[in-house]
Short mmCIF file of C-alpha atoms in Angstrom, two decimals:
data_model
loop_
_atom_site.label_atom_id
_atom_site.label_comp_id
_atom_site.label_asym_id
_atom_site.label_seq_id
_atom_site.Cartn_x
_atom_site.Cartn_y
_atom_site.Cartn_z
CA UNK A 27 93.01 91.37 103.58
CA UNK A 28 92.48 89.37 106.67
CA UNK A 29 94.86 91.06 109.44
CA UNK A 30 95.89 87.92 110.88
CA UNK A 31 97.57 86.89 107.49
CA UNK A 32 100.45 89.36 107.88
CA UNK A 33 100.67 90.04 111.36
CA UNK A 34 104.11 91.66 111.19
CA UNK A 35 104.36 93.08 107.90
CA UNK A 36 103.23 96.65 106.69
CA UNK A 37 100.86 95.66 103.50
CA UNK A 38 101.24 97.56 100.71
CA UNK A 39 99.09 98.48 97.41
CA UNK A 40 101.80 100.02 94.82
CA UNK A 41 99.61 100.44 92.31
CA UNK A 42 96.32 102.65 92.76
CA UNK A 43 94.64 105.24 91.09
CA UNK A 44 93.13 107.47 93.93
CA UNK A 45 94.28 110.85 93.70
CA UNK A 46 91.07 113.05 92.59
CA UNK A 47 91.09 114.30 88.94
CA UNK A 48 94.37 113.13 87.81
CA UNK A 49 93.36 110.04 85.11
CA UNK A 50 90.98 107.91 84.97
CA UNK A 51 90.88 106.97 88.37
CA UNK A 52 89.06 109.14 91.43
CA UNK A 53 87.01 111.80 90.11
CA UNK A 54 86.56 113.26 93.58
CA UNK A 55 87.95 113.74 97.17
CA UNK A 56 84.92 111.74 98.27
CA UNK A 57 85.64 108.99 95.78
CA UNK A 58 89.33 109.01 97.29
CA UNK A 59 87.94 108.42 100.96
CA UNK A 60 85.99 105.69 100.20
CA UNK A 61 88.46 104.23 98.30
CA UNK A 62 91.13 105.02 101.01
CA UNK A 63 88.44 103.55 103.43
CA UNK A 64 87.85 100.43 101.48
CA UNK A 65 91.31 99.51 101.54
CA UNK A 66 91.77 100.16 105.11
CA UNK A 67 88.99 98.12 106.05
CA UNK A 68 90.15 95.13 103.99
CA UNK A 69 94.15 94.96 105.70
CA UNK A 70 95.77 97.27 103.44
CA UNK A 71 97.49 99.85 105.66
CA UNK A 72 99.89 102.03 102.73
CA UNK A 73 99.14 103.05 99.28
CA UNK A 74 101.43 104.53 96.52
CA UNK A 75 99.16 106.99 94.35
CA UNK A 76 100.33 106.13 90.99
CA UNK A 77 98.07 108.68 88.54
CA UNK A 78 99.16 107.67 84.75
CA UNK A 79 101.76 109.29 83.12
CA UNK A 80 101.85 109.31 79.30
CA UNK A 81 103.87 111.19 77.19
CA UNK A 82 102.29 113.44 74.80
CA UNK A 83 98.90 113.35 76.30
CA UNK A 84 96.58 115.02 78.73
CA UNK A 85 97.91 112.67 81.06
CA UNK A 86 101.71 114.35 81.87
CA UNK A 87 100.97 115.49 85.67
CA UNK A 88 103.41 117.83 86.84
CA UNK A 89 105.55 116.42 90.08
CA UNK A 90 104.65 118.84 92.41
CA UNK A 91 100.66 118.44 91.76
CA UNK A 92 101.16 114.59 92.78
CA UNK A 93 102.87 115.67 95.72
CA UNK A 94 100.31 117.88 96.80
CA UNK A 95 97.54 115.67 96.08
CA UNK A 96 98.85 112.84 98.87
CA UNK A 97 99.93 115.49 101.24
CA UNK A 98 96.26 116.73 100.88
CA UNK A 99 95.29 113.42 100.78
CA UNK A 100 97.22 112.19 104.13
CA UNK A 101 95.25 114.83 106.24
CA UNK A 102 92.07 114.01 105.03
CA UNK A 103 92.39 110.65 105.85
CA UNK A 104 93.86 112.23 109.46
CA UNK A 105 90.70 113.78 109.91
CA UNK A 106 88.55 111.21 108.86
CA UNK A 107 90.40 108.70 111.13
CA UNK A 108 91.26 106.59 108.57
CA UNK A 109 94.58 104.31 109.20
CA UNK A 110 96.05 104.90 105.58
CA UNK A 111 99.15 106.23 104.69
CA UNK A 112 99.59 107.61 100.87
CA UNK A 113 102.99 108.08 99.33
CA UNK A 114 103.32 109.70 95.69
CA UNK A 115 104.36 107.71 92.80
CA UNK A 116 103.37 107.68 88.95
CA UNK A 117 102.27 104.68 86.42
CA UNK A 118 104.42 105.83 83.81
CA UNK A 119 104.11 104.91 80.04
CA UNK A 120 107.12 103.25 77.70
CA UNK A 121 108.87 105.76 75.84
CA UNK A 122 112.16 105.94 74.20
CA UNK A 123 113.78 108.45 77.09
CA UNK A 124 111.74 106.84 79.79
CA UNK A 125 115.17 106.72 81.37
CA UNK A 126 116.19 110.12 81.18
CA UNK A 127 112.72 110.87 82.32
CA UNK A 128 113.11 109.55 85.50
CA UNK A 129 116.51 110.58 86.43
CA UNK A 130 115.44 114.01 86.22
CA UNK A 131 112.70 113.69 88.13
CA UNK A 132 110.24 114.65 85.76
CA UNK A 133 108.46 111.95 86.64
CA UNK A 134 108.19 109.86 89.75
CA UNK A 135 109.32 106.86 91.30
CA UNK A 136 107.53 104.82 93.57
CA UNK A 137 107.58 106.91 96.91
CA UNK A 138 110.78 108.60 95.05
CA UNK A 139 112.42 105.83 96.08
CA UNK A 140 114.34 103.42 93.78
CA UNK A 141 111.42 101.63 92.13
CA UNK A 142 109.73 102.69 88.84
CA UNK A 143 106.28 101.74 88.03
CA UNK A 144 106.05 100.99 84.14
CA UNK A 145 102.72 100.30 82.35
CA UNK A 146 102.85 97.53 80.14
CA UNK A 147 100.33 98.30 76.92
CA UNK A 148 97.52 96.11 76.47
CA UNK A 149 98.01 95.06 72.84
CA UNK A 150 101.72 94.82 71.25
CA UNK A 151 104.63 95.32 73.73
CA UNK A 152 106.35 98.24 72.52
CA UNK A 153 109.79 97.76 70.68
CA UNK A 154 112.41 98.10 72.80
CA UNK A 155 110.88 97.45 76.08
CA UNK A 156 114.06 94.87 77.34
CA UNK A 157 116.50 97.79 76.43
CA UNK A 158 114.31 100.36 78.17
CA UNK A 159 114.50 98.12 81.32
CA UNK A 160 118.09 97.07 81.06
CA UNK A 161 118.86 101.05 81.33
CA UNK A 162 116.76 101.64 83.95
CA UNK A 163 118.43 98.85 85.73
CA UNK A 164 121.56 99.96 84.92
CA UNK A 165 121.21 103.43 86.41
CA UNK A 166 120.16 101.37 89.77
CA UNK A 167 116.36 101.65 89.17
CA UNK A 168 114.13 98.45 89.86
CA UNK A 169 111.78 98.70 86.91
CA UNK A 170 108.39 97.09 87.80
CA UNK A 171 106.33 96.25 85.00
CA UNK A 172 102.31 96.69 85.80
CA UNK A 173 99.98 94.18 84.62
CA UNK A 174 101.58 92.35 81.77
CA UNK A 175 99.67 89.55 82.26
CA UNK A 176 96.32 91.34 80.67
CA UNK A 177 98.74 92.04 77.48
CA UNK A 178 97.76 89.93 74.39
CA UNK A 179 101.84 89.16 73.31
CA UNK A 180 102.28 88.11 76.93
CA UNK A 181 99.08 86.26 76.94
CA UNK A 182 99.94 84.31 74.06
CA UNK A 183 103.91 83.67 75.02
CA UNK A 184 104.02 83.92 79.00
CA UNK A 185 107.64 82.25 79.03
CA UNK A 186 108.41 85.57 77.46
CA UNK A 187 108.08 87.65 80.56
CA UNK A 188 111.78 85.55 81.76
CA UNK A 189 113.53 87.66 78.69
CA UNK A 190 112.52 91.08 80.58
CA UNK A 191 112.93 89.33 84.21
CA UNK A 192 116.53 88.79 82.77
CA UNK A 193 116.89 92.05 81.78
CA UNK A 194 116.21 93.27 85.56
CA UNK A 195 112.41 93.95 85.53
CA UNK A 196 109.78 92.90 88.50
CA UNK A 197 106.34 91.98 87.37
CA UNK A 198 103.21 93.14 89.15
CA UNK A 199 100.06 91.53 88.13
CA UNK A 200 96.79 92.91 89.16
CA UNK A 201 94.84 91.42 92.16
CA UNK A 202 91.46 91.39 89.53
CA UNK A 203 93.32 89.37 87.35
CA UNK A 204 93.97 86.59 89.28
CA UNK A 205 89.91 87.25 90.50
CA UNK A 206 89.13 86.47 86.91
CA UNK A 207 87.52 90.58 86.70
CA UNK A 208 89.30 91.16 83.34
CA UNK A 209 88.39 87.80 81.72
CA UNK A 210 89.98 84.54 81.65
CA UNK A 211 93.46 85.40 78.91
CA UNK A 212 94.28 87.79 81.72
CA UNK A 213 93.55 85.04 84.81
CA UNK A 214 95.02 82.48 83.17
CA UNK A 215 98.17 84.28 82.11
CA UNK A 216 98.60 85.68 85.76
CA UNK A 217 98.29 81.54 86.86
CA UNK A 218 101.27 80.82 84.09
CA UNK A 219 103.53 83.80 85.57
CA UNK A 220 102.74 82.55 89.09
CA UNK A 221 103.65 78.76 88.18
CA UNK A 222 106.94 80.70 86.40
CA UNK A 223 108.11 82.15 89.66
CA UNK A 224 108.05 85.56 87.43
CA UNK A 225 106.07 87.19 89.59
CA UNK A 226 107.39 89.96 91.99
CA UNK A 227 103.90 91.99 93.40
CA UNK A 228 100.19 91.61 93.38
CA UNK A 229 98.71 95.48 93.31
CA UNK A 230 94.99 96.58 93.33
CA UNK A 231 95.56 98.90 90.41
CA UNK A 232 91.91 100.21 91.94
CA UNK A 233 90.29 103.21 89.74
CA UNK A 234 87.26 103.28 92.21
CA UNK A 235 85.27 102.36 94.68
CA UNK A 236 82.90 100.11 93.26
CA UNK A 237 83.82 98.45 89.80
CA UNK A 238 87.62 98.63 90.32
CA UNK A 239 88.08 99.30 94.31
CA UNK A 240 91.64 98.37 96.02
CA UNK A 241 91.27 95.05 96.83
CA UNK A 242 94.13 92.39 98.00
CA UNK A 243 92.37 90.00 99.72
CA UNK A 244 90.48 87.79 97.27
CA UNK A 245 93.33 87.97 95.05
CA UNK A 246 96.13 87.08 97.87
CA UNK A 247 93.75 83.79 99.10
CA UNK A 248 94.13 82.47 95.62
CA UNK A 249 97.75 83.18 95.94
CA UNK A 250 98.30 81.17 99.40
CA UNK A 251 95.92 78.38 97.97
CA UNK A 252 98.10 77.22 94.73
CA UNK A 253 101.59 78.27 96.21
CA UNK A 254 101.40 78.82 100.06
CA UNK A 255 101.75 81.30 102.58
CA UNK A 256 105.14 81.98 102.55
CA UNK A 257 105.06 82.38 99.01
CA UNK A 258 102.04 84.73 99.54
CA UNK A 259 104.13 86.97 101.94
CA UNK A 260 107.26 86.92 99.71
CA UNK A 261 105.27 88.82 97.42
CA UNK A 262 103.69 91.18 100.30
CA UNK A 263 107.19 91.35 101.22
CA UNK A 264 108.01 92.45 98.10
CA UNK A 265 105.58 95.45 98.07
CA UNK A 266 106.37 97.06 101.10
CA UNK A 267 110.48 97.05 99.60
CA UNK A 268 109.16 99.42 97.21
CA UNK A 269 108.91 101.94 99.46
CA UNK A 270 112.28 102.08 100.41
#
């Protein structure tokens, strides 16, 4: 991102897959750094690690591994000069004691903070979802649901993203969305949310550093073009909250 667009704000990708050897993200340290250095160089100064968290698969990474992971993480990027900072979170998957799960801290928050990164699935949303969300809010969480706009029931009824706004959930859609990378249901859904005021973040969700690398910029011009700039930094705004 251009630095001049947010001169006195800290911008922040909440979604990114960088940690080495966790999902489907990073497969090595040196994939990290480049990744790390990518979104440095573009005007993104703090990331939240967010490896997938799925219950019942190979993807169930103990706390404490995360943890280590960004602290390991943090001084690499010390020692390779690079002006990122890294804070531990999880993407976590809908499940049916996704509430309990995060109370007790089996799985993480965003920067174990107050905010809970929740993938949305990319077919069906799963029965259920509004409850899961109105618990979450109810236990003072801030449920954020990732990329909804690249699932097909959301593609085909976008006004129905207000029922789980209701219900207390933020909506992140994904910078490559909005870039048109994952086809046009998925950019012209993101458009609809945007003209709905239902969306809360824009987030790299970056697996890479070449197909999916974490990227704001592109994504946050298109942003300032069809709804301004202090709409734009409302939702960089937005990101950096998470970390509180």
């Amino acid at each position: 991102m251009e630095k001049d667009l947010v001169s006195d704000s800290r911008v922040v990708d909440i979604h990114c897959h960088l940690l080495p050897g966790m999902d489907d993200g990073a497969r090595s340290w040196e994939e990290s750094l480049k990744m790390a250095r990518i979104a440095s160089e573009s005007g993104i100064n703090t990331v939240v690690a967010t490896p997938h968290w799925i219950q019942g698969t190979v993807w169930e990474p103990n706390p404490d591994v995360v943890r280590k992971k960004v602290s390991e993480l943090n001084e690499l990027l010390r020692k390779n000069s690079i002006p990122l900072s890294v804070f531990p979170g999880m993407e976590i998957g809908v499940s049916e004691n996704l509430v309990e799960l995060v109370s007790s801290g089996r799985v993480l928050t965003l920067a174990e903070g107050k905010y809970v990164l929740v993938e949305v699935p990319f077919f069906s949303l799963p029965i259920g979802i509004e409850e899961v969300v109105y618990r979450l809010a109810g236990r003072g969480f801030f449920p954020i649901l990732a990329h909804p706009e690249r699932s097909r029931d959301i593609q085909k009824k976008p006004k129905r993203i207000r029922e789980l706004v209701d219900n207390g959930a933020l909506i992140q859609i994904t910078a490559g969305s909005l870039c048109g990378c994952f086809g046009d249901n998925a950019k012209q859904c993101a458009l609809e949310l945007i003209e709905l005021d239902a969306v809360h973040i824009v987030a790299s969700d970056a697996h890479s550093s070449d197909k999916r690398p974490p990227l704001l910029s592109k994504a946050m011009d298109i942003v300032k073009r069809i709804k301004g700039i202090e709409y734009m930094n409302r939702l960089l705004l937005n990101a950096s909250r998470c970390l509180e």
